[in-house]
Short mmCIF file of C-alpha atoms in Angstrom, two decimals:
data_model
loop_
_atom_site.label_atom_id
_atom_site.label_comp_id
_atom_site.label_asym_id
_atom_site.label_seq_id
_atom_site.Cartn_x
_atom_site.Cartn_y
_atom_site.Cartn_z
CA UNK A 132 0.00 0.00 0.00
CA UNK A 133 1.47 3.93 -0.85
CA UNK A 134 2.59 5.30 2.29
CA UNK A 135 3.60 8.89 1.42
CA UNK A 136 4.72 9.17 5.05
CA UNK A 137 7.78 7.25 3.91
CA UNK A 138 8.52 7.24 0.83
CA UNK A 139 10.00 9.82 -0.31
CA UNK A 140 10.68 11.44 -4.00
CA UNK A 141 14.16 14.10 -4.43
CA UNK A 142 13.76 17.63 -5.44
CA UNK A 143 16.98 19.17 -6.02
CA UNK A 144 16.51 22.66 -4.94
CA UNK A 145 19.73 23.72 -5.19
CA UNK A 146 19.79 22.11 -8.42
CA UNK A 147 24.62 20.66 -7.46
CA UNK A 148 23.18 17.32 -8.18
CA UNK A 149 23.36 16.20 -4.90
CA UNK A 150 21.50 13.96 -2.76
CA UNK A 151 20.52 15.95 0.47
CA UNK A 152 18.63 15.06 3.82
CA UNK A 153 16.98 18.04 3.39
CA UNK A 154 15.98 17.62 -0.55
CA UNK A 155 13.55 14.96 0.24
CA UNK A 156 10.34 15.28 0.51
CA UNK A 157 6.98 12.86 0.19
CA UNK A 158 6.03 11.87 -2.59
CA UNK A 159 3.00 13.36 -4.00
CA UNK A 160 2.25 9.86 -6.23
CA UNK A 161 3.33 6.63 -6.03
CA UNK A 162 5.13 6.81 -9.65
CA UNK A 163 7.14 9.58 -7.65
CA UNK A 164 8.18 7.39 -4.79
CA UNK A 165 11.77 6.43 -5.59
CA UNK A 166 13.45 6.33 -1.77
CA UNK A 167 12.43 5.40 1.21
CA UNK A 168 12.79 6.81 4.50
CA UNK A 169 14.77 4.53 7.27
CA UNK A 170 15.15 5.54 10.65
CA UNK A 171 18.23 4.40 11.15
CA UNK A 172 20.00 4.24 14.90
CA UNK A 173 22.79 6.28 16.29
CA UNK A 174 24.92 6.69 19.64
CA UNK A 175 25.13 10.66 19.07
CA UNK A 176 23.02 11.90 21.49
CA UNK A 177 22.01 15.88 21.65
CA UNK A 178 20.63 16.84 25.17
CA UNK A 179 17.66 18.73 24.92
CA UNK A 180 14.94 20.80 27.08
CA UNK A 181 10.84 19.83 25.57
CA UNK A 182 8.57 22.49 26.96
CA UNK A 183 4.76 21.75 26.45
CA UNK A 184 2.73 24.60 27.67
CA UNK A 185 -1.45 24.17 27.44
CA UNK A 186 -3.08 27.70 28.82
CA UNK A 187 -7.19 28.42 28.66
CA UNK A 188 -9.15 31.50 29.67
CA UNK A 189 -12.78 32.00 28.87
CA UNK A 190 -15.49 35.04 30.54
CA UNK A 191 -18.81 34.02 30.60
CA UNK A 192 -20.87 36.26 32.25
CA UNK A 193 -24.27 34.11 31.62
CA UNK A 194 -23.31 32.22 34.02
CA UNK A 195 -23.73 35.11 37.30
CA UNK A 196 -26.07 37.04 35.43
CA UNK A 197 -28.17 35.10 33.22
CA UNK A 198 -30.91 36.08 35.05
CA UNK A 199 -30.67 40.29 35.53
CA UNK A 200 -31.88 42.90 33.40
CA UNK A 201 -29.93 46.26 32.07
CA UNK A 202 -26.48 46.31 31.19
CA UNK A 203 -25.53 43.07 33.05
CA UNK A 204 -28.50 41.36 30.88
CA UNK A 205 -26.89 42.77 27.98
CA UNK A 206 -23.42 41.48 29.35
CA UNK A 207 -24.74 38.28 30.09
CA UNK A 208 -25.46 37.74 26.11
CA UNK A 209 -21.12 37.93 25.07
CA UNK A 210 -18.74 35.58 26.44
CA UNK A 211 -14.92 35.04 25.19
CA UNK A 212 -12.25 32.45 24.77
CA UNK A 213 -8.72 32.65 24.70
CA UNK A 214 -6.37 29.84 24.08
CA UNK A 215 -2.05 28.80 24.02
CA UNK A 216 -0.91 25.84 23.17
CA UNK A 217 3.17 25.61 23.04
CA UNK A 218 5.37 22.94 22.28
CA UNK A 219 9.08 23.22 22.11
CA UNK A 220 12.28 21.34 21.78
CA UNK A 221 15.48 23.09 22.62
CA UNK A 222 19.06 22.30 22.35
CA UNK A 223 20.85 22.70 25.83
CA UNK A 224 24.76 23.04 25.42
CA UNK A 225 25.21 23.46 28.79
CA UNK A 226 23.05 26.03 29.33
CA UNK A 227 20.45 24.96 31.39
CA UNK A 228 18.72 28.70 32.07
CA UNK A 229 17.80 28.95 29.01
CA UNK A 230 15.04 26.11 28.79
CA UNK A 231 12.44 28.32 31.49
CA UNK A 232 12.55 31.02 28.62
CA UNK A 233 9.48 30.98 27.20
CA UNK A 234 9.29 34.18 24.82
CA UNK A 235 12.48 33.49 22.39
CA UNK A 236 11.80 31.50 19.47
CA UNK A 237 13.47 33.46 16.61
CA UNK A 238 14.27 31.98 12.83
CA UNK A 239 17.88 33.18 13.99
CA UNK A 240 17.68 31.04 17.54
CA UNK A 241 19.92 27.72 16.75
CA UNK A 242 19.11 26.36 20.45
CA UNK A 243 15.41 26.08 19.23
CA UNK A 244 15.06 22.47 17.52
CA UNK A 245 11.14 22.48 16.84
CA UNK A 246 8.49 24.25 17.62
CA UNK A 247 4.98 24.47 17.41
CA UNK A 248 2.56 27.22 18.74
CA UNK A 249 -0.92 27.68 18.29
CA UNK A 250 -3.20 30.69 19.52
CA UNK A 251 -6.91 30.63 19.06
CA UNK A 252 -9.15 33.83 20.55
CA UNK A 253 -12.47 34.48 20.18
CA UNK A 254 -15.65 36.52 21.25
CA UNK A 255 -19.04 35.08 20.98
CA UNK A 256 -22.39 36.90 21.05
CA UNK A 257 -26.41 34.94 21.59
CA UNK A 258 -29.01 37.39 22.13
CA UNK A 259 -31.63 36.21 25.19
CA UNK A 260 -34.05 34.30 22.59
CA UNK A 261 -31.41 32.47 20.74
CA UNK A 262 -32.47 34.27 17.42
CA UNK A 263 -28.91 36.24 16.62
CA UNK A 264 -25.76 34.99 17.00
CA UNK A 265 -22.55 36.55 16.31
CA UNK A 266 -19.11 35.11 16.59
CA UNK A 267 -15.43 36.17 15.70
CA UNK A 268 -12.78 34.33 15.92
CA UNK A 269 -9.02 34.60 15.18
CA UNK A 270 -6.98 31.56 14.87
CA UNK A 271 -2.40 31.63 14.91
CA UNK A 272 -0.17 29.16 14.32
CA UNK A 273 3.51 28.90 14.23
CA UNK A 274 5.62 26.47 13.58
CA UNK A 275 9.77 26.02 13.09
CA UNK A 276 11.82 22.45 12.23
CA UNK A 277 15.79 23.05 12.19
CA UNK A 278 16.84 20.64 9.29
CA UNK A 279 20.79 19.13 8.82
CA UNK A 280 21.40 22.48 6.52
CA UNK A 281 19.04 25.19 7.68
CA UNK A 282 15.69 26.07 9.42
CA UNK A 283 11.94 26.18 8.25
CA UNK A 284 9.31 28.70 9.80
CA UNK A 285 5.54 27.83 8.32
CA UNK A 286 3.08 29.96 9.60
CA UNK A 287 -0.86 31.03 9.31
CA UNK A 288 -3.28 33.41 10.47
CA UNK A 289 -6.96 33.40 10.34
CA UNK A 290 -10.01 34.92 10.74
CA UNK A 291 -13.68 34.16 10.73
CA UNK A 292 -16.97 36.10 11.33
CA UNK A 293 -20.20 34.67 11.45
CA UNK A 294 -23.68 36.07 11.87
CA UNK A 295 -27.02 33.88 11.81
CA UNK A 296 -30.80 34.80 12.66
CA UNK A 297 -33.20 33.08 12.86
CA UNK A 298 -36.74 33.72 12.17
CA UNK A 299 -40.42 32.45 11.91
CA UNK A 300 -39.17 29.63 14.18
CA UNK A 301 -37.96 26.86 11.63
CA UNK A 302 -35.59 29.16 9.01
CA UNK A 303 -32.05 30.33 9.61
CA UNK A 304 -30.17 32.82 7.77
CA UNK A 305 -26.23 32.73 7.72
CA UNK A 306 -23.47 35.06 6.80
CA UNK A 307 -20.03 34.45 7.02
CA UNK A 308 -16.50 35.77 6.17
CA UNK A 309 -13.13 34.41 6.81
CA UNK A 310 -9.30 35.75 5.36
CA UNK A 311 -6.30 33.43 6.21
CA UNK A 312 -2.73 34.03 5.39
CA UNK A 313 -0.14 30.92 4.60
CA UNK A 314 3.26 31.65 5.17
CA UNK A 315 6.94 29.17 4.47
CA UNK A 316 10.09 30.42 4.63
CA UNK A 317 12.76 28.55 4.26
CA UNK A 318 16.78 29.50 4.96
CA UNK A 319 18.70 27.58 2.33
CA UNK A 320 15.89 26.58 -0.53
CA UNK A 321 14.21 29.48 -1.56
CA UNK A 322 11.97 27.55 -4.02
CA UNK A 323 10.40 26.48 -1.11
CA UNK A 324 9.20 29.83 0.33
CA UNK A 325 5.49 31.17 -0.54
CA UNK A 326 2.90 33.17 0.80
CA UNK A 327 -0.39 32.61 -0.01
CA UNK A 328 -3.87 34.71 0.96
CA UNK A 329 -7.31 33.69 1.27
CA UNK A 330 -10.73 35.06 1.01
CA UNK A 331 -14.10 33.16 1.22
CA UNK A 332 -17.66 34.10 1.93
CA UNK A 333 -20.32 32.20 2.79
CA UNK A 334 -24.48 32.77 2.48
CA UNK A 335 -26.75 30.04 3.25
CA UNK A 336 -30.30 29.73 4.51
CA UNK A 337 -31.78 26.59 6.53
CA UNK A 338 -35.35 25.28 7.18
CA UNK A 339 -36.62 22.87 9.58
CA UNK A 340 -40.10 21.47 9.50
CA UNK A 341 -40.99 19.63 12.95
CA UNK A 342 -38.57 17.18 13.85
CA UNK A 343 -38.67 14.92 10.76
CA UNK A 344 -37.43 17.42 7.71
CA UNK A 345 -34.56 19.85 7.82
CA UNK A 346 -33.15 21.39 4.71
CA UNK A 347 -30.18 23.77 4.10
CA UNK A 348 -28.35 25.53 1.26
CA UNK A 349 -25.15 27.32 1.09
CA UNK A 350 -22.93 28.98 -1.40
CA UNK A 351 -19.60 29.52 -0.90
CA UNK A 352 -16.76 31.50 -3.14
CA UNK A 353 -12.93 30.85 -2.23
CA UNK A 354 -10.28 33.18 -3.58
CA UNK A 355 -6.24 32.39 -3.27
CA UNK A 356 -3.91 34.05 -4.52
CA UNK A 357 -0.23 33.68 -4.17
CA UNK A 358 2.14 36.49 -3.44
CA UNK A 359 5.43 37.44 -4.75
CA UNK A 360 6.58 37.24 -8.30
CA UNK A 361 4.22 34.12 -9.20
CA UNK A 362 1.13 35.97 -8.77
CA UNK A 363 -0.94 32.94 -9.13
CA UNK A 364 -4.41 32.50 -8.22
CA UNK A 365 -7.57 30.23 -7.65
CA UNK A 366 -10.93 30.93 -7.47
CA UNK A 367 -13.72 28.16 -6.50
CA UNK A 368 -17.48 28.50 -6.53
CA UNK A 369 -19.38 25.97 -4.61
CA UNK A 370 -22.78 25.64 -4.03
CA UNK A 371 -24.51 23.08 -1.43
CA UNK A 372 -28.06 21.53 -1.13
CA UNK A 373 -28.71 18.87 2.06
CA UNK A 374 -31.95 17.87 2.42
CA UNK A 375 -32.55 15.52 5.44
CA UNK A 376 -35.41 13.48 6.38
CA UNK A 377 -35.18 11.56 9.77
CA UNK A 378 -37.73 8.42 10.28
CA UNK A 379 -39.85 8.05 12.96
CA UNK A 380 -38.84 5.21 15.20
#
């Protein structure tokens, strides 16, 4: 069976001729798979610091005041979410203070091995009756391997709004908007490197009729386009029907 996960295809970057560890990449199709990846076993060990950091935070004031009228009832209808997750691998050399630091994690930094951080955030808003609801969210992730002849940072930001009503009871209105940005950078190939931006809407409306038919269409347009001297781009229109009809028992 094709395993991408190890086997592996060459793309000279550098385009010396040479076979390099950090030249091969997996293979996209199996007609492309021409090495395979062996773990092999060594005595050379590196000492190292892992740091794995999980941190939460979330205001909901629904939960005290759910119940009182004015500004506190108006307060009661928001709540937010903030999340870190953090997981690094650093290179000691006899420097063991430098493993509490939790704030340097430069492109530049050769004591940082891997990393990989991701920040979510968001603020969330349901009006009393359930009808509206609101949401924004921004989403942030990081991430850095140092390879046998340089380092790779990937990164990507994104954002999302959403706003839904509904009305009458059984239909449901929804807007939404979301922009990410893809980022690689990479210190010795730059064929690798690209930066990439995203923009999709959404529309859709959804029905329910008791508890045995529900109904919903969306339409969706995705625009990418890559930055820098390729200026390519991609559009995509989609459009989606799901009807759904659920038996009585």
């Amino acid at each position: 069976k094709y395993d991408s996960s190890v086997e592996l295809r060459l793309g000279d970057y550098n385009g010396d001729g040479v076979q390099q560890l950090a030249e091969f990449e997996a293979a996209r199709f199996s007609d492309e798979a021409e090495y395979v990846k062996i773990f092999a076993p060594s005595r050379s060990y590196v000492p190292v610091a892992m740091q794995n950091l999980n941190w939460g935070f979330s205001v909901q004031p629904s939960a005290r005041w759910s119940s009182e009228k004015g500004w506190r009832a108006m307060m009661s209808c928001f709540s937010l979410q903030l999340n870190l997750v953090l997981e690094r691998k650093l290179r000691l050399d006899g420097n063991r203070n430098g493993a509490a630091d939790l704030s340097a994690y430069s492109m530049a930094d050769t004591t940082l091995l891997s990393m990989n951080r991701q920040w979510s955030s968001g603020i969330f808003f349901r009006s009393p009756d359930m009808n509206w609801t609101a949401e924004l969210t921004y989403r942030n992730q990081d991430n850095k391997y140092a390879l046998s002849e340089g380092a790779e940072w990937s990164g990507k930001n994104a954002w999302n709004l959403l706003l839904a009503q509904r009305f009458l009871g059984q239909y449901k209105w929804k807007l939404s908007g979301a922009y990410a940005r893809q980022d690689m950078f990479s210190q010795v190939y730059a064929q690798k490197n690209y930066a990439i931006r995203e923009w999709s809407p959404t529309a859709g409306m959804e029905a329910q009729w008791g508890n045995a038919f529900r109904a919903e269409a969306s339409y969706v347009y995705k625009h990418k386009q890559a930055q820098g001297n390729a200026q390519e781009r991609a559009v995509h229109h989609r459009f989606e029907l799901s009807p759904a009809y659920y038996f009585p028992d």
